[in-house]
Amino acid sequence: MIAIAFLYAKDEVNGMADLKIFLGDRIRQLRKLKGYTQADLGDKCGMKASYIGGAERGSINISLDSLERIIRALDVNIEEFFQFDTANVNAERLGIAGTLELHVKLLKGREPDDVKLVHRIAKDMLETFDRRMNT
């Protein structure tokens, strides 16, 4: 499941999985669910708030040891942490290609009629947006 999840966050420039974005968004989501500030989480795992912030933004490469300390401080197990299906991944940070791939993942395994319905709804919404922009 973990490897599959990473396939859906691709950088538009070089096609590489942007694992840092997934990890950062997941850390932020779980931290907020626990009601922790970045400083609170940093205190719990022995890291600076600025390090937690950098990890959440995906602007630093965190080590596996640091990730493990963060996961323990969040009081979740590994399986729960890597449930990216429930993660609130910031689609804007993934870019258009990454966001489209997330949508493809959501539709895989669905009945063809369900996929057609989603397509029809999306098309109708976009046409409505376009009409509003042109009026």
PDB file of C-alpha atoms in Angstrom:
ATOM      1  CA  MET A   1       0.000   0.000   0.000  1.00  0.00           C
ATOM      2  CA  ILE A   2       2.802   2.432   0.806  1.00  0.00           C
ATOM      3  CA  ALA A   3       4.552   1.983  -2.530  1.00  0.00           C
ATOM      4  CA  ILE A   4       1.268   2.444  -4.385  1.00  0.00           C
ATOM      5  CA  ALA A   5       0.489   5.658  -2.522  1.00  0.00           C
ATOM      6  CA  PHE A   6       3.794   7.208  -3.524  1.00  0.00           C
ATOM      7  CA  LEU A   7       3.046   6.661  -7.212  1.00  0.00           C
ATOM      8  CA  TYR A   8       0.329   9.258  -7.017  1.00  0.00           C
ATOM      9  CA  ALA A   9       2.403  12.258  -5.988  1.00  0.00           C
ATOM     10  CA  LYS A  10       4.647  12.957  -8.928  1.00  0.00           C
ATOM     11  CA  ASP A  11       6.652  16.024  -9.604  1.00  0.00           C
ATOM     12  CA  GLU A  12       5.648  17.495 -12.970  1.00  0.00           C
ATOM     13  CA  VAL A  13       9.216  18.340 -13.934  1.00  0.00           C
ATOM     14  CA  ASN A  14      11.085  15.084 -13.468  1.00  0.00           C
ATOM     15  CA  GLY A  15       8.402  12.470 -12.702  1.00  0.00           C
ATOM     16  CA  MET A  16       9.978  11.596  -9.353  1.00  0.00           C
ATOM     17  CA  ALA A  17       7.685  10.727  -6.473  1.00  0.00           C
ATOM     18  CA  ASP A  18       7.565  13.626  -4.055  1.00  0.00           C
ATOM     19  CA  LEU A  19       7.613  11.650  -0.859  1.00  0.00           C
ATOM     20  CA  LYS A  20       8.491  14.718   1.207  1.00  0.00           C
ATOM     21  CA  ILE A  21       5.130  16.302   0.373  1.00  0.00           C
ATOM     22  CA  PHE A  22       3.223  13.189   1.399  1.00  0.00           C
ATOM     23  CA  LEU A  23       5.153  12.800   4.627  1.00  0.00           C
ATOM     24  CA  GLY A  24       4.914  16.470   5.515  1.00  0.00           C
ATOM     25  CA  ASP A  25       1.197  16.665   4.868  1.00  0.00           C
ATOM     26  CA  ARG A  26       0.620  13.509   6.875  1.00  0.00           C
ATOM     27  CA  ILE A  27       2.686  14.779   9.821  1.00  0.00           C
ATOM     28  CA  ARG A  28       0.746  18.067   9.780  1.00  0.00           C
ATOM     29  CA  GLN A  29      -2.618  16.299   9.555  1.00  0.00           C
ATOM     30  CA  LEU A  30      -1.891  13.974  12.477  1.00  0.00           C
ATOM     31  CA  ARG A  31      -0.324  16.749  14.558  1.00  0.00           C
ATOM     32  CA  LYS A  32      -3.414  18.900  14.168  1.00  0.00           C
ATOM     33  CA  LEU A  33      -5.697  15.947  14.955  1.00  0.00           C
ATOM     34  CA  LYS A  34      -3.799  15.550  18.238  1.00  0.00           C
ATOM     35  CA  GLY A  35      -4.140  19.264  18.950  1.00  0.00           C
ATOM     36  CA  TYR A  36      -0.378  19.803  19.033  1.00  0.00           C
ATOM     37  CA  THR A  37       1.488  22.875  17.884  1.00  0.00           C
ATOM     38  CA  GLN A  38       4.766  22.364  16.052  1.00  0.00           C
ATOM     39  CA  ALA A  39       6.511  23.282  19.308  1.00  0.00           C
ATOM     40  CA  ASP A  40       4.463  20.694  21.226  1.00  0.00           C
ATOM     41  CA  LEU A  41       5.365  17.964  18.768  1.00  0.00           C
ATOM     42  CA  GLY A  42       8.992  19.064  18.741  1.00  0.00           C
ATOM     43  CA  ASP A  43       9.113  18.842  22.550  1.00  0.00           C
ATOM     44  CA  LYS A  44       7.591  15.356  22.471  1.00  0.00           C
ATOM     45  CA  CYS A  45      10.165  14.020  20.042  1.00  0.00           C
ATOM     46  CA  GLY A  46      13.178  16.124  21.052  1.00  0.00           C
ATOM     47  CA  MET A  47      13.288  18.294  17.933  1.00  0.00           C
ATOM     48  CA  LYS A  48      13.020  22.009  17.269  1.00  0.00           C
ATOM     49  CA  ALA A  49       9.707  23.433  16.099  1.00  0.00           C
ATOM     50  CA  SER A  50      11.514  24.765  13.020  1.00  0.00           C
ATOM     51  CA  TYR A  51      12.543  21.204  12.118  1.00  0.00           C
ATOM     52  CA  ILE A  52       8.943  20.008  12.445  1.00  0.00           C
ATOM     53  CA  GLY A  53       7.841  22.943  10.273  1.00  0.00           C
ATOM     54  CA  GLY A  54      10.422  22.098   7.631  1.00  0.00           C
ATOM     55  CA  ALA A  55       9.334  18.471   7.629  1.00  0.00           C
ATOM     56  CA  GLU A  56       5.698  19.499   7.259  1.00  0.00           C
ATOM     57  CA  ARG A  57       6.484  21.817   4.351  1.00  0.00           C
ATOM     58  CA  GLY A  58       8.570  19.128   2.675  1.00  0.00           C
ATOM     59  CA  SER A  59      11.507  21.528   2.537  1.00  0.00           C
ATOM     60  CA  ILE A  60      13.928  19.211   4.360  1.00  0.00           C
ATOM     61  CA  ASN A  61      14.932  15.600   4.008  1.00  0.00           C
ATOM     62  CA  ILE A  62      14.126  13.960   7.308  1.00  0.00           C
ATOM     63  CA  SER A  63      15.965  10.816   8.319  1.00  0.00           C
ATOM     64  CA  LEU A  64      14.179   7.569   9.063  1.00  0.00           C
ATOM     65  CA  ASP A  65      15.228   7.955  12.692  1.00  0.00           C
ATOM     66  CA  SER A  66      13.618  11.391  12.869  1.00  0.00           C
ATOM     67  CA  LEU A  67      10.489  10.114  11.145  1.00  0.00           C
ATOM     68  CA  GLU A  68      10.227   7.276  13.636  1.00  0.00           C
ATOM     69  CA  ARG A  69      10.562   9.712  16.553  1.00  0.00           C
ATOM     70  CA  ILE A  70       7.836  11.908  15.080  1.00  0.00           C
ATOM     71  CA  ILE A  71       5.516   8.936  14.525  1.00  0.00           C
ATOM     72  CA  ARG A  72       6.034   7.793  18.112  1.00  0.00           C
ATOM     73  CA  ALA A  73       5.416  11.316  19.433  1.00  0.00           C
ATOM     74  CA  LEU A  74       2.168  11.405  17.447  1.00  0.00           C
ATOM     75  CA  ASP A  75       1.201   8.145  19.178  1.00  0.00           C
ATOM     76  CA  VAL A  76       0.194   6.361  15.981  1.00  0.00           C
ATOM     77  CA  ASN A  77       1.438   3.072  14.603  1.00  0.00           C
ATOM     78  CA  ILE A  78       3.320   2.758  11.329  1.00  0.00           C
ATOM     79  CA  GLU A  79       0.303   1.387   9.468  1.00  0.00           C
ATOM     80  CA  GLU A  80      -1.861   4.311  10.553  1.00  0.00           C
ATOM     81  CA  PHE A  81       0.801   6.860   9.642  1.00  0.00           C
ATOM     82  CA  PHE A  82       1.155   5.453   6.121  1.00  0.00           C
ATOM     83  CA  GLN A  83      -2.566   5.369   5.384  1.00  0.00           C
ATOM     84  CA  PHE A  84      -2.299   7.988   2.687  1.00  0.00           C
ATOM     85  CA  ASP A  85      -5.829   7.243   1.523  1.00  0.00           C
ATOM     86  CA  THR A  86      -6.997   9.083   4.636  1.00  0.00           C
ATOM     87  CA  ALA A  87      -4.302  11.740   4.453  1.00  0.00           C
ATOM     88  CA  ASN A  88      -5.363  15.230   3.517  1.00  0.00           C
ATOM     89  CA  VAL A  89      -2.711  15.754   0.876  1.00  0.00           C
ATOM     90  CA  ASN A  90      -2.437  19.316  -0.369  1.00  0.00           C
ATOM     91  CA  ALA A  91      -3.281  18.872  -4.056  1.00  0.00           C
ATOM     92  CA  GLU A  92      -1.979  22.357  -4.923  1.00  0.00           C
ATOM     93  CA  ARG A  93       1.502  21.310  -3.837  1.00  0.00           C
ATOM     94  CA  LEU A  94       1.326  18.194  -6.035  1.00  0.00           C
ATOM     95  CA  GLY A  95       0.643  20.146  -9.212  1.00  0.00           C
ATOM     96  CA  ILE A  96      -1.807  19.222 -11.936  1.00  0.00           C
ATOM     97  CA  ALA A  97      -0.221  15.882 -12.869  1.00  0.00           C
ATOM     98  CA  GLY A  98      -0.041  14.686  -9.273  1.00  0.00           C
ATOM     99  CA  THR A  99      -3.600  15.784  -8.568  1.00  0.00           C
ATOM    100  CA  LEU A 100      -4.890  14.012 -11.674  1.00  0.00           C
ATOM    101  CA  GLU A 101      -3.112  10.848 -10.611  1.00  0.00           C
ATOM    102  CA  LEU A 102      -4.781  11.066  -7.197  1.00  0.00           C
ATOM    103  CA  HIS A 103      -8.120  11.215  -8.983  1.00  0.00           C
ATOM    104  CA  VAL A 104      -7.202   8.231 -11.136  1.00  0.00           C
ATOM    105  CA  LYS A 105      -6.434   6.298  -7.959  1.00  0.00           C
ATOM    106  CA  LEU A 106      -9.843   7.183  -6.544  1.00  0.00           C
ATOM    107  CA  LEU A 107     -11.556   5.896  -9.680  1.00  0.00           C
ATOM    108  CA  LYS A 108      -9.579   2.680 -10.170  1.00  0.00           C
ATOM    109  CA  GLY A 109     -11.616  -0.414  -9.465  1.00  0.00           C
ATOM    110  CA  ARG A 110     -14.908   1.472  -9.721  1.00  0.00           C
ATOM    111  CA  GLU A 111     -17.728   0.346 -11.965  1.00  0.00           C
ATOM    112  CA  PRO A 112     -17.631   1.934 -15.437  1.00  0.00           C
ATOM    113  CA  ASP A 113     -20.964   3.644 -14.785  1.00  0.00           C
ATOM    114  CA  ASP A 114     -19.528   5.262 -11.641  1.00  0.00           C
ATOM    115  CA  VAL A 115     -16.530   6.583 -13.571  1.00  0.00           C
ATOM    116  CA  LYS A 116     -18.819   7.942 -16.297  1.00  0.00           C
ATOM    117  CA  LEU A 117     -20.963   9.665 -13.675  1.00  0.00           C
ATOM    118  CA  VAL A 118     -17.940  11.319 -12.048  1.00  0.00           C
ATOM    119  CA  HIS A 119     -16.737  12.428 -15.480  1.00  0.00           C
ATOM    120  CA  ARG A 120     -20.162  13.850 -16.358  1.00  0.00           C
ATOM    121  CA  ILE A 121     -20.371  15.723 -13.028  1.00  0.00           C
ATOM    122  CA  ALA A 122     -16.856  17.148 -13.443  1.00  0.00           C
ATOM    123  CA  LYS A 123     -17.593  18.166 -17.031  1.00  0.00           C
ATOM    124  CA  ASP A 124     -20.871  19.873 -16.020  1.00  0.00           C
ATOM    125  CA  MET A 125     -19.114  21.716 -13.191  1.00  0.00           C
ATOM    126  CA  LEU A 126     -16.332  22.950 -15.458  1.00  0.00           C
ATOM    127  CA  GLU A 127     -18.824  24.083 -18.100  1.00  0.00           C
ATOM    128  CA  THR A 128     -20.715  25.988 -15.391  1.00  0.00           C
ATOM    129  CA  PHE A 129     -17.477  27.629 -14.219  1.00  0.00           C
ATOM    130  CA  ASP A 130     -16.620  28.550 -17.802  1.00  0.00           C
ATOM    131  CA  ARG A 131     -20.075  30.100 -18.378  1.00  0.00           C
ATOM    132  CA  ARG A 132     -19.723  32.169 -15.195  1.00  0.00           C
ATOM    133  CA  MET A 133     -16.320  33.414 -16.306  1.00  0.00           C
ATOM    134  CA  ASN A 134     -17.722  34.469 -19.693  1.00  0.00           C
ATOM    135  CA  THR A 135     -20.719  36.390 -18.320  1.00  0.00           C
TER     136      THR A 135
END
